[in-house]
Amino acid sequence: LSTDEKYGNAGQQMHEVNRIKRVSIEGNIAVGKSTFAKLLRSASKDWEVVPEPVTKWQKVDTSQQSASNLLDMMYKDPQRWAYTFQTFSCMTRLRTQLQLPPQRLLRARATPVQVFERSVYSDRYIFALNMVHLGCISSVEWAVYQDWHSFLVEQFGRRLELEGIIYLKAPPEICHKRLGRRGRDEEKGVELAYLERLHTQHENWLVHRSTELHFEQLKRVPVLVLDASVEFAEDSDVQKEFIMQVTNFFNSI
Ligand code: DCP
């Protein structure tokens, strides 16, 4: 019996879900991932964009009268809070990355795509790893992190795999300017040097592909690099060009 004959509608549904491609948007802090995500959202109803759960990190329910801002705590005292923050941000991301796609994607005629702002992979290979290099996550904490991270990613298997990555690339100086302009309170102390480190991590992972990755599938994921140094939020020509490149990329993966 084929899967469909065996499981009827459920089999059909699994088949439809498996047809959906899964892509993450990666890039430095403030490079413009959310702006780009909005652009994709408006470009096709066959693309679903899942936002990053930042607000959850800013309001952790501690059952006290006021919620705790873990993002702020992490920036103010990384030595104390980096591991806790990285655990929580990755857990909240797991939840969003595992969300079932909306019905309309299952019925899409063209290529249905679920797009995520960042992934459990950048959590580990960009941010957590950077905190290890900075000495804010200890070797014991890093061993524990890698252990549960590998276990969870392997347990969820295909549901967390990506078919593609879009890398929004811009010089750290530009990201630093954009970061200042948007003025998120918690990020006021973020220095250019920090963004330079994150930039190098992105380049090693997505351009030179020299970061040591634990996951075989991740080593082979196709990457589309887009030049995000232009102010694309205001430029409809660049937006059209981006959409064209993204459409071709989605069709090729
Ligand atoms: N962050 C972190 N560790 C992670 C994920 C995020 O320290 N594993 C921090 C970095 C930022 C904030 O959380 O201060 C949000 O990070 P992103 O770069 O993912 O999102 P932005 O909102 O900065 O992206 P953009 O401006 O490109 O839309």
Coordinates of C-alpha atoms and ligand atoms in Angstrom, one line a residue:
L1 CA 0.0 0.0 0.0
S2 CA 1.2 3.5 -0.8
T3 CA 1.3 6.0 2.1
D4 CA -1.9 7.7 0.7
E5 CA -3.8 4.4 0.5
K6 CA -2.7 3.6 4.0
Y7 CA -3.3 6.9 5.7
G8 CA -6.0 8.5 3.4
N9 CA -6.1 12.2 4.0
A10 CA -3.4 12.2 6.6
G11 CA -1.0 10.6 4.0
Q12 CA -2.1 13.3 1.5
Q13 CA -1.5 16.0 4.1
M14 CA 2.0 14.7 4.9
H15 CA 2.7 14.7 1.2
E16 CA 1.6 18.3 0.9
V17 CA 3.6 19.3 4.0
N18 CA 6.7 17.7 2.5
R19 CA 6.3 19.7 -0.7
I20 CA 6.8 22.9 1.3
K21 CA 10.3 24.3 1.1
R22 CA 11.9 25.7 4.2
V23 CA 14.3 28.6 4.0
S24 CA 15.9 30.9 6.6
I25 CA 17.0 34.5 6.3
E26 CA 20.4 35.1 7.9
G27 CA 22.5 38.2 8.4
N28 CA 24.0 40.5 11.0
I29 CA 22.0 42.3 13.6
A30 CA 20.0 45.2 12.1
V31 CA 20.9 44.3 8.5
G32 CA 17.2 44.4 7.6
K33 CA 15.9 40.9 8.0
S34 CA 12.5 42.0 9.2
T35 CA 12.2 44.5 6.3
F36 CA 13.2 41.9 3.9
A37 CA 10.7 39.4 5.5
K38 CA 7.9 42.0 5.0
L39 CA 8.9 42.3 1.4
L40 CA 8.6 38.6 0.8
R41 CA 5.3 38.4 2.7
S42 CA 3.8 40.9 0.3
A43 CA 5.4 39.4 -2.8
S44 CA 3.5 36.0 -2.9
K45 CA 0.7 34.3 -0.9
D46 CA 2.6 31.0 -1.5
W47 CA 5.3 32.2 0.8
E48 CA 4.8 32.3 4.6
V49 CA 7.1 34.3 6.6
V50 CA 7.5 33.3 10.3
P51 CA 8.8 36.2 12.4
E52 CA 11.6 35.9 15.0
P53 CA 10.2 35.6 18.6
V54 CA 12.2 38.6 20.0
T55 CA 9.3 39.9 22.0
K56 CA 9.3 36.7 24.0
W57 CA 12.9 37.3 25.0
Q58 CA 12.0 40.8 26.1
K59 CA 9.2 39.5 28.4
V60 CA 10.0 36.3 30.1
D61 CA 7.1 35.4 32.4
T62 CA 8.6 34.8 35.8
S63 CA 5.3 34.7 37.5
Q64 CA 6.3 37.9 39.3
Q65 CA 4.5 41.2 38.9
S66 CA 6.7 42.4 36.1
A67 CA 8.2 40.1 33.4
S68 CA 12.0 39.9 33.0
N69 CA 13.7 41.3 29.9
L70 CA 16.3 38.5 29.2
L71 CA 17.6 40.3 26.1
D72 CA 18.5 43.3 28.2
M73 CA 20.0 41.1 31.0
M74 CA 22.1 39.3 28.4
Y75 CA 23.6 42.5 27.0
K76 CA 24.1 44.0 30.5
D77 CA 25.8 41.0 32.0
P78 CA 26.7 38.4 29.3
Q79 CA 29.0 36.4 31.6
R80 CA 26.0 35.7 33.8
W81 CA 23.1 35.5 31.3
A82 CA 24.5 34.5 27.8
Y83 CA 23.9 30.7 28.3
T84 CA 20.4 31.3 29.8
F85 CA 19.6 33.6 26.9
Q86 CA 20.9 31.2 24.2
T87 CA 19.0 28.4 25.8
F88 CA 15.7 30.3 25.8
S89 CA 16.1 32.0 22.4
C90 CA 16.8 28.6 20.8
M91 CA 13.8 27.0 22.6
T92 CA 11.4 29.7 21.5
R93 CA 12.8 29.4 18.0
L94 CA 12.3 25.6 18.0
R95 CA 8.7 26.2 18.7
T96 CA 8.3 28.7 15.8
Q97 CA 10.3 26.5 13.4
L98 CA 8.1 23.5 14.2
Q99 CA 4.8 25.4 13.6
L100 CA 2.7 23.7 11.0
P101 CA 2.3 25.8 7.8
P102 CA -1.1 27.4 7.2
Q103 CA -3.6 25.6 5.1
R104 CA -3.3 28.0 2.2
L105 CA 0.4 26.8 1.7
L106 CA -0.8 23.2 1.5
R107 CA -3.1 24.2 -1.4
A108 CA -0.5 26.4 -3.2
R109 CA -0.1 25.7 -6.9
A110 CA 3.3 27.2 -7.3
T111 CA 6.2 26.5 -5.0
P112 CA 5.1 26.9 -1.4
V113 CA 7.8 28.2 0.9
Q114 CA 8.0 28.7 4.7
V115 CA 10.6 31.4 5.4
F116 CA 12.1 31.9 8.9
E117 CA 13.9 34.9 10.3
R118 CA 17.0 33.1 11.5
S119 CA 17.2 29.5 12.5
V120 CA 18.3 27.1 15.2
Y121 CA 21.6 27.0 13.2
S122 CA 22.4 30.7 13.5
D123 CA 21.5 30.5 17.2
R124 CA 24.3 27.9 17.6
Y125 CA 26.9 28.7 14.9
I126 CA 26.7 32.5 15.1
F127 CA 25.5 33.7 18.5
A128 CA 26.2 30.9 21.0
L129 CA 29.6 30.2 19.4
N130 CA 30.5 33.9 19.5
M131 CA 29.7 34.0 23.2
V132 CA 32.0 31.0 23.6
H133 CA 34.8 32.8 21.8
L134 CA 34.2 35.9 24.0
G135 CA 34.5 33.7 27.1
C136 CA 30.9 34.5 28.2
I137 CA 29.8 30.9 27.7
S138 CA 32.1 28.4 29.6
S139 CA 33.4 25.2 28.1
V140 CA 31.0 23.2 30.3
E141 CA 28.0 25.3 29.3
W142 CA 29.0 24.9 25.6
A143 CA 29.3 21.1 26.0
V144 CA 25.8 21.1 27.5
Y145 CA 24.4 23.4 24.9
Q146 CA 25.8 21.3 22.0
D147 CA 24.5 18.1 23.6
W148 CA 20.9 19.2 23.8
H149 CA 21.0 21.2 20.6
S150 CA 22.3 18.2 18.6
F151 CA 19.9 15.8 20.3
L152 CA 16.8 18.0 19.6
V153 CA 17.7 18.8 16.0
E154 CA 18.4 15.1 15.3
Q155 CA 15.1 14.1 17.0
F156 CA 13.0 16.4 14.9
G157 CA 14.9 15.4 11.8
R158 CA 13.4 16.6 8.5
R159 CA 11.1 19.0 10.2
L160 CA 14.0 21.3 11.1
E161 CA 16.0 20.8 7.9
L162 CA 16.4 23.8 5.6
E163 CA 16.3 23.6 1.8
G164 CA 17.9 27.0 1.4
I165 CA 19.4 30.0 3.2
I166 CA 19.2 33.6 2.1
Y167 CA 22.2 35.6 3.4
L168 CA 21.6 39.3 3.6
K169 CA 25.2 40.6 3.5
A170 CA 26.3 44.1 4.5
P171 CA 29.4 45.6 6.0
P172 CA 29.2 45.8 9.8
E173 CA 29.6 49.6 9.7
I174 CA 26.3 49.8 7.8
C175 CA 24.5 47.4 10.3
H176 CA 25.9 49.5 13.1
K177 CA 24.3 52.7 11.6
R178 CA 21.0 50.9 11.1
L179 CA 21.1 49.6 14.6
G180 CA 21.6 53.1 16.0
R181 CA 18.7 54.4 13.8
R182 CA 16.2 51.8 15.0
G183 CA 17.1 52.4 18.6
R184 CA 16.1 49.2 20.3
D185 CA 16.8 50.1 24.0
E186 CA 18.5 46.8 24.9
E187 CA 21.1 47.2 22.0
K188 CA 22.3 50.7 23.0
G189 CA 25.7 49.3 24.2
V190 CA 26.3 47.1 21.1
E191 CA 29.6 48.2 19.6
L192 CA 30.9 48.0 16.1
A193 CA 33.5 45.4 17.2
Y194 CA 30.7 43.0 18.3
L195 CA 29.0 43.3 14.8
E196 CA 32.4 42.8 13.2
R197 CA 32.7 39.5 15.0
L198 CA 29.2 38.4 14.0
H199 CA 30.0 39.4 10.4
T200 CA 33.1 37.2 10.4
Q201 CA 31.0 34.3 11.8
H202 CA 28.4 34.8 9.0
E203 CA 31.1 34.9 6.4
N204 CA 32.8 31.8 7.7
W205 CA 29.6 29.9 7.8
L206 CA 27.8 31.0 4.7
V207 CA 30.5 32.2 2.2
H208 CA 33.8 30.4 3.1
R209 CA 31.7 27.5 4.5
S210 CA 34.6 26.9 6.9
T211 CA 32.6 26.7 10.2
E212 CA 32.7 23.1 11.6
L213 CA 29.1 22.0 11.4
H214 CA 27.7 19.0 13.3
F215 CA 24.8 18.4 10.8
E216 CA 25.6 16.8 7.5
Q217 CA 22.5 18.2 5.7
L218 CA 23.5 21.7 6.7
K219 CA 26.9 21.4 5.0
R220 CA 25.1 21.1 1.6
V221 CA 22.4 23.7 1.9
P222 CA 22.4 26.1 -1.0
V223 CA 22.9 29.8 0.0
L224 CA 21.7 32.8 -1.9
V225 CA 23.8 35.9 -1.0
L226 CA 22.1 39.3 -1.5
D227 CA 23.8 42.6 -1.2
A228 CA 21.9 44.3 1.6
S229 CA 24.3 47.3 1.8
V230 CA 21.9 49.3 -0.4
E231 CA 18.9 51.0 1.4
F232 CA 16.5 48.5 -0.1
A233 CA 13.6 49.5 2.2
E234 CA 13.1 52.6 0.1
D235 CA 14.2 51.4 -3.3
S236 CA 11.6 49.6 -5.4
D237 CA 14.1 48.7 -8.1
V238 CA 16.3 46.8 -5.7
Q239 CA 13.2 45.2 -4.2
K240 CA 12.1 43.9 -7.6
E241 CA 15.6 42.6 -8.2
F242 CA 15.6 40.8 -4.8
I243 CA 12.2 39.2 -5.5
M244 CA 13.4 38.0 -8.9
Q245 CA 16.5 36.4 -7.4
V246 CA 14.5 34.9 -4.6
T247 CA 11.9 33.4 -6.9
N248 CA 14.7 31.8 -9.1
F249 CA 16.4 30.6 -5.9
F250 CA 13.2 29.0 -4.6
N251 CA 12.6 27.3 -7.9
S252 CA 16.1 25.9 -8.0
I253 CA 16.2 24.3 -4.5
Ligands
DCP1 N1 20.2 37.6 19.5 C1 21.2 36.9 20.2 N2 21.4 35.6 20.1 C2 20.6 34.9 19.3 C3 19.6 35.5 18.5 C4 19.5 36.9 18.6 O1 22.0 37.6 21.0 N3 20.7 33.6 19.3 C5 20.0 39.0 19.7 C6 20.7 39.9 18.7 C7 19.8 41.1 18.6 C8 18.4 40.5 18.8 O2 18.7 39.3 19.5 O3 20.1 42.0 19.6 C9 17.6 40.3 17.5 O4 18.6 39.7 16.6 P1 18.4 39.5 15.1 O5 19.7 40.0 14.4 O6 18.0 38.1 14.8 O7 17.2 40.4 14.7 P2 17.1 41.9 14.2 O8 15.8 42.4 14.6 O9 18.3 42.7 14.7 O10 17.2 41.8 12.6 P3 16.9 42.8 11.5 O11 17.2 44.2 12.0 O12 17.9 42.4 10.4 O13 15.5 42.6 11.1

